[in-house]
Amino acid sequence: MAAFLHRIPLPALATAAEDATRSKDDDRPSSDNDCSNSCDELIQNDRLAALATELDETSDNSFCYHAIAIGDTVVGNLSSHSEGDDAVKRNDGDEADARSSEWQTSFDAPVLTVTSNTSGTIIASATATHVSLLKGHDGSIIATRQITRSGDDLTATSPGLVFVSSPSSSNNNQQQSTMKDVLVVVCPVQGGEWDKNNVIVISNIDGEALNSSDPQRFREGATNMSIDALCFDKNNSARDFIAATLIEGVFINDDAIRFFVAHKSGIISVYDYNVTIKQCTFVTDDLFNQIGMGTWKYEEQLGMSIDTNNSRGGPFLVLAASNKSAEATSIGWINVLDLSIAANYPISGPAGEKLLSLKPLRSNHPDECVVVAFSTKGTSSRKKRAESPKLFVLQSLLEKVGSGCSQILFTVQTDPNVRAVEICSPPAMYASEAYSFRFASKFDGATPNVYKEFIPSEQGKVGTVHYLLSAKNDFDDAQQIITEELATCSSDDDVISTPIHKSLVWLWRCRHILSTWNNDNGASSCDEFQQSLRQLTFGAATGDDQFTENMIAAAEFMLHWPEKSNNSGNIEPSSVSLHDIKSTLSILCSEMKKVIDVLRSSPKHSYLEELNRKINSRSRAIQGLEYVTTLDGSQVHLNDAYLAVDSIDGLLSILVSQAAFRSAERLQKSEYGTSLTPDSISSAALRIPLRSDSTKFLPWLCDSVIPSLHIGHPKLDYIRAWACKSADFYDEEGIFNGIESSIFLLKAVSNATTKLSVAMNSMSALPAQVVVAVDKNMHHRPSVLKVGIIRGRKIKQGRTFSAQRGGTAYASTSTQPPSCLDDLENIEHDCVEQKLNEANRLKRARELGMSKDCLTLSSYESKGDHYVVKELVKSALIRTSLDPSTSAMVVDGVKQFSKDVHVDFDHAVHQFSIELGNSRKDNIPHYLHDAKRLAQWCDSPSVMCLIVLSMLQKALVSIQRPPDLSQIAHSAIEAATDDCTKSELKEAARLLSIDYLVRKYCGNGAQEYFRVVRSNITIPVSCFAYSQIPSKLTSFRVISV
């Protein structure tokens, strides 16, 4: 029997007056029973009812397996299909079941939310302002509670109701638990108060007692219920938004419920709530961070669900999450206990398609598989009307990833006028078939919702087929089920379809053969692969869409084989030989050609041709790889990078990235290299590893790659920029010979560029007829008149340029810089010559004594030559202090370097002396000692005078007694070239002589009492000398100032 849709019949709704009369006749406890808050009256408020109506217009009626909310009425005890009823066996579901719903209860305002516990004994419903508990067997109201204060400050959200069933009912076992059901109420947020708790917990709900006809037992069940506020600790969670938008929970033991709390910000926090002591414990602030998916957020419109159907490793939290940084959505199963990802299915539907609803279902194999039903709908545009929603039943293997671990089992097409679909999954204890579910089709306008139930019937064995293929590799049993049991279930119906087809077995055989390939038995595996592929070819050649789809899937799988990430085989590359890959690709090419020749009028023909082109390209790449690994010389070690090659261009890039330069050169010169273009060759050169020895790759780079380009080619600019970055890396890391390797690399690239320019000049100078002959057989290049030649040194914006482009750049197939150059804002066309000049200078500076810690090649440009000369002066000062005999040689070397780099040596010495003085304020005598030598090194009298003047001034304020500076002061005064400087030197020398007398007769302490710069210095000097050292006054002379 094939799967079908059963339409759930609904009765004519009773009026409010009729329902009120019926409610009075109910066999319920009188008002004098001690039920306290459990028996509050419904509040009649026209303003609140109007608000509820407004909310109802913006939302859709809620329903669960045991009840449906329609307007202001709750309809309960919904009938399920009867397999003996012929009327419900039709797929369209138009024939209604003769049975009617057993009860209906009306309220004074529209019912926005309805739910039930697992057993269906208690129904919970909510209007905009109140929550009510109803008996499951007759719909009579047990209790009503107001959840909002007023209607003025409510946001346009419906209350949330979630039942957390007791452990015994949730786990579907016979062991009785003392803990009863719990109802969680998420109240609408008032006035945007997202920083306050909005959750109420009604615990200890005994459905059997509350449905009892015994008044005493009912009274006990009502009084045992308790209502508490569920508080989330803001200090522990550090959450900006405490108020919950959605909650799901499940018992993790007899006393504790694990709650998953969704917040407005799109994250989910986790808490454990002890029902006995009424205490909430923080578990994690962000569930997605906990499971390693910090960039994801949950889809609020789809909600969350708890899947308790799995018998191993469950329960699971089922939700849909989207990536914040990319438009991608996934359905995920998260283990409730250890908060790990148990399964994941990325949604890869058409562009613009969005999820509408998501619910967990039961599987035929709950120990290995999880199942969900979800619905999607395309978005509309000006040119295209949105397609009606579709429903899918998806089965995934637990704790497995790869091709085929998730499979769509059924697709249900809804009515063209349906605008949305809401899915409801059966409770854990509900007697329903695996993969069955109910859904509400919602129409535009006044058309009422249509409620249907999907019944898989015998066709539910498609889930078993997927399980056998993906988990057990049992192809024979799967083939038997498809050909013998499911063959009678197939129909031409356009409403329900399944991709489970006999061709799927052959697809899985192909995958299994490739995923478990053994090199020792390659010939046998190759024969089995060919047989399975031919079965797909025969079916596809007949025009069967399923055969064609699965053959395409087999070809796509083969394109990426072998890889460790493919399927459950996880084969190692060493178990597959290049000969095996080449043989299987050859078989695939042959079979693909047969299908393409037959399906020329098929819509898939163009895609098949493109796929065949990729297969041929990969086949040729594998042949080229086999060629370069069998020749004498360097051998390449095969790994995943090589085995994943898909073209000759890609093979060359991989060889270069693996530093197999000799193999790359052999490939380029072989018959397989004839398809390589200058663009592809130069692109491969940009993948040379930075840690490669330049002596290994420069012969290939300079003799093969650069000559294939021309001056002005963008890839030439990138190669030259890459050479500069590699030179920086050599020097910074100190690998190979450091700066020597940098110079060697830069010089080789510069020379190769020069040769290329000269060759282009020679070509343009040939007679016209010769040039024409060459152009017919060579790649077109602009003439030298367009691109220019090496023009010598030229200064531009403070930098030295030696090669400028004189025309429009060559239109390369790819002008984007490679990833290794992403950090370069601009690529200078003469960067190699500039970098080479800097490298030579840096090498020379280090030979003169500058340490590597002071400057590297990468920072030379930003520091500048002036900085280098100052560092050399500093180094010379240190070296000459250790060995004064080398002073002349060291200083002469620095002076010659300064002259060569066009830096004023004396100016650099003066700048360094200033920096030296600022850094040695606490040790002025040491500074004076070094500054004296700096002044002696200067060739310029004016600079020498400035340094000496600074020395004299600092000596005056020195705490320590300065050395005798009279001789150098006299020399500076004699060498001064202008009167102003000479006057300042004389004054400083005179004051220093006074300072000398003060320190001699009064000691350094006199500096704290007076300064020699004061005009009336005679009096304090005399007073201080008289009080401190009167015995020496006979030798003291007052100096007139």
Short mmCIF file of N, CA, C and O in Angstrom, two decimals, residues 36 41 287 318 349 404 430 564 762 764 836 886 902 939 985 1031:
data_model
loop_
_atom_site.label_atom_id
_atom_site.label_comp_id
_atom_site.label_asym_id
_atom_site.label_seq_id
_atom_site.Cartn_x
_atom_site.Cartn_y
_atom_site.Cartn_z
N SER A 36 -8.31 26.76 44.98
CA SER A 36 -7.62 28.06 45.05
C SER A 36 -7.41 28.62 43.65
O SER A 36 -8.36 28.80 42.90
N GLU A 41 -11.78 32.34 37.63
CA GLU A 41 -12.75 32.56 36.55
C GLU A 41 -12.08 33.25 35.37
O GLU A 41 -11.10 33.97 35.51
N LEU A 287 24.76 28.02 23.57
CA LEU A 287 24.82 26.63 23.13
C LEU A 287 25.67 26.48 21.88
O LEU A 287 26.44 25.51 21.75
N VAL A 318 16.27 19.32 18.46
CA VAL A 318 16.21 19.48 17.01
C VAL A 318 15.89 20.93 16.69
O VAL A 318 14.91 21.49 17.22
N GLY A 349 18.75 23.88 -0.83
CA GLY A 349 17.65 24.00 -1.78
C GLY A 349 17.89 25.12 -2.76
O GLY A 349 18.94 25.77 -2.78
N GLY A 404 25.36 10.74 1.39
CA GLY A 404 24.35 9.72 1.60
C GLY A 404 23.99 9.45 3.03
O GLY A 404 23.06 8.68 3.29
N TYR A 430 2.30 8.13 21.27
CA TYR A 430 1.14 8.07 20.39
C TYR A 430 1.26 6.89 19.44
O TYR A 430 2.33 6.63 18.87
N LYS A 564 39.82 11.35 2.06
CA LYS A 564 39.53 10.79 3.38
C LYS A 564 38.15 11.18 3.87
O LYS A 564 37.54 10.47 4.66
N SER A 762 64.27 43.64 -28.93
CA SER A 762 64.86 43.02 -30.12
C SER A 762 63.76 42.57 -31.07
O SER A 762 63.89 42.69 -32.30
N SER A 764 60.78 43.87 -31.41
CA SER A 764 60.15 45.01 -32.08
C SER A 764 61.07 45.64 -33.12
O SER A 764 60.62 46.34 -34.02
N LEU A 836 66.03 45.04 -3.94
CA LEU A 836 67.42 44.60 -4.11
C LEU A 836 68.38 45.68 -3.62
O LEU A 836 69.39 45.39 -2.95
N THR A 886 90.57 50.91 16.59
CA THR A 886 89.79 50.71 15.35
C THR A 886 88.92 51.90 15.03
O THR A 886 88.14 51.85 14.08
N HIS A 902 73.57 58.77 0.33
CA HIS A 902 73.15 60.16 0.26
C HIS A 902 72.53 60.65 1.57
O HIS A 902 71.48 61.30 1.59
N ASP A 939 82.92 66.33 10.59
CA ASP A 939 83.70 67.09 9.62
C ASP A 939 83.22 68.54 9.56
O ASP A 939 83.97 69.43 9.19
N LEU A 985 78.97 79.72 23.05
CA LEU A 985 80.00 78.82 23.55
C LEU A 985 80.83 79.49 24.64
O LEU A 985 81.16 78.88 25.67
N SER A 1031 87.53 77.81 56.99
CA SER A 1031 88.98 77.68 57.01
C SER A 1031 89.61 77.91 55.65
O SER A 1031 90.81 78.13 55.55
#
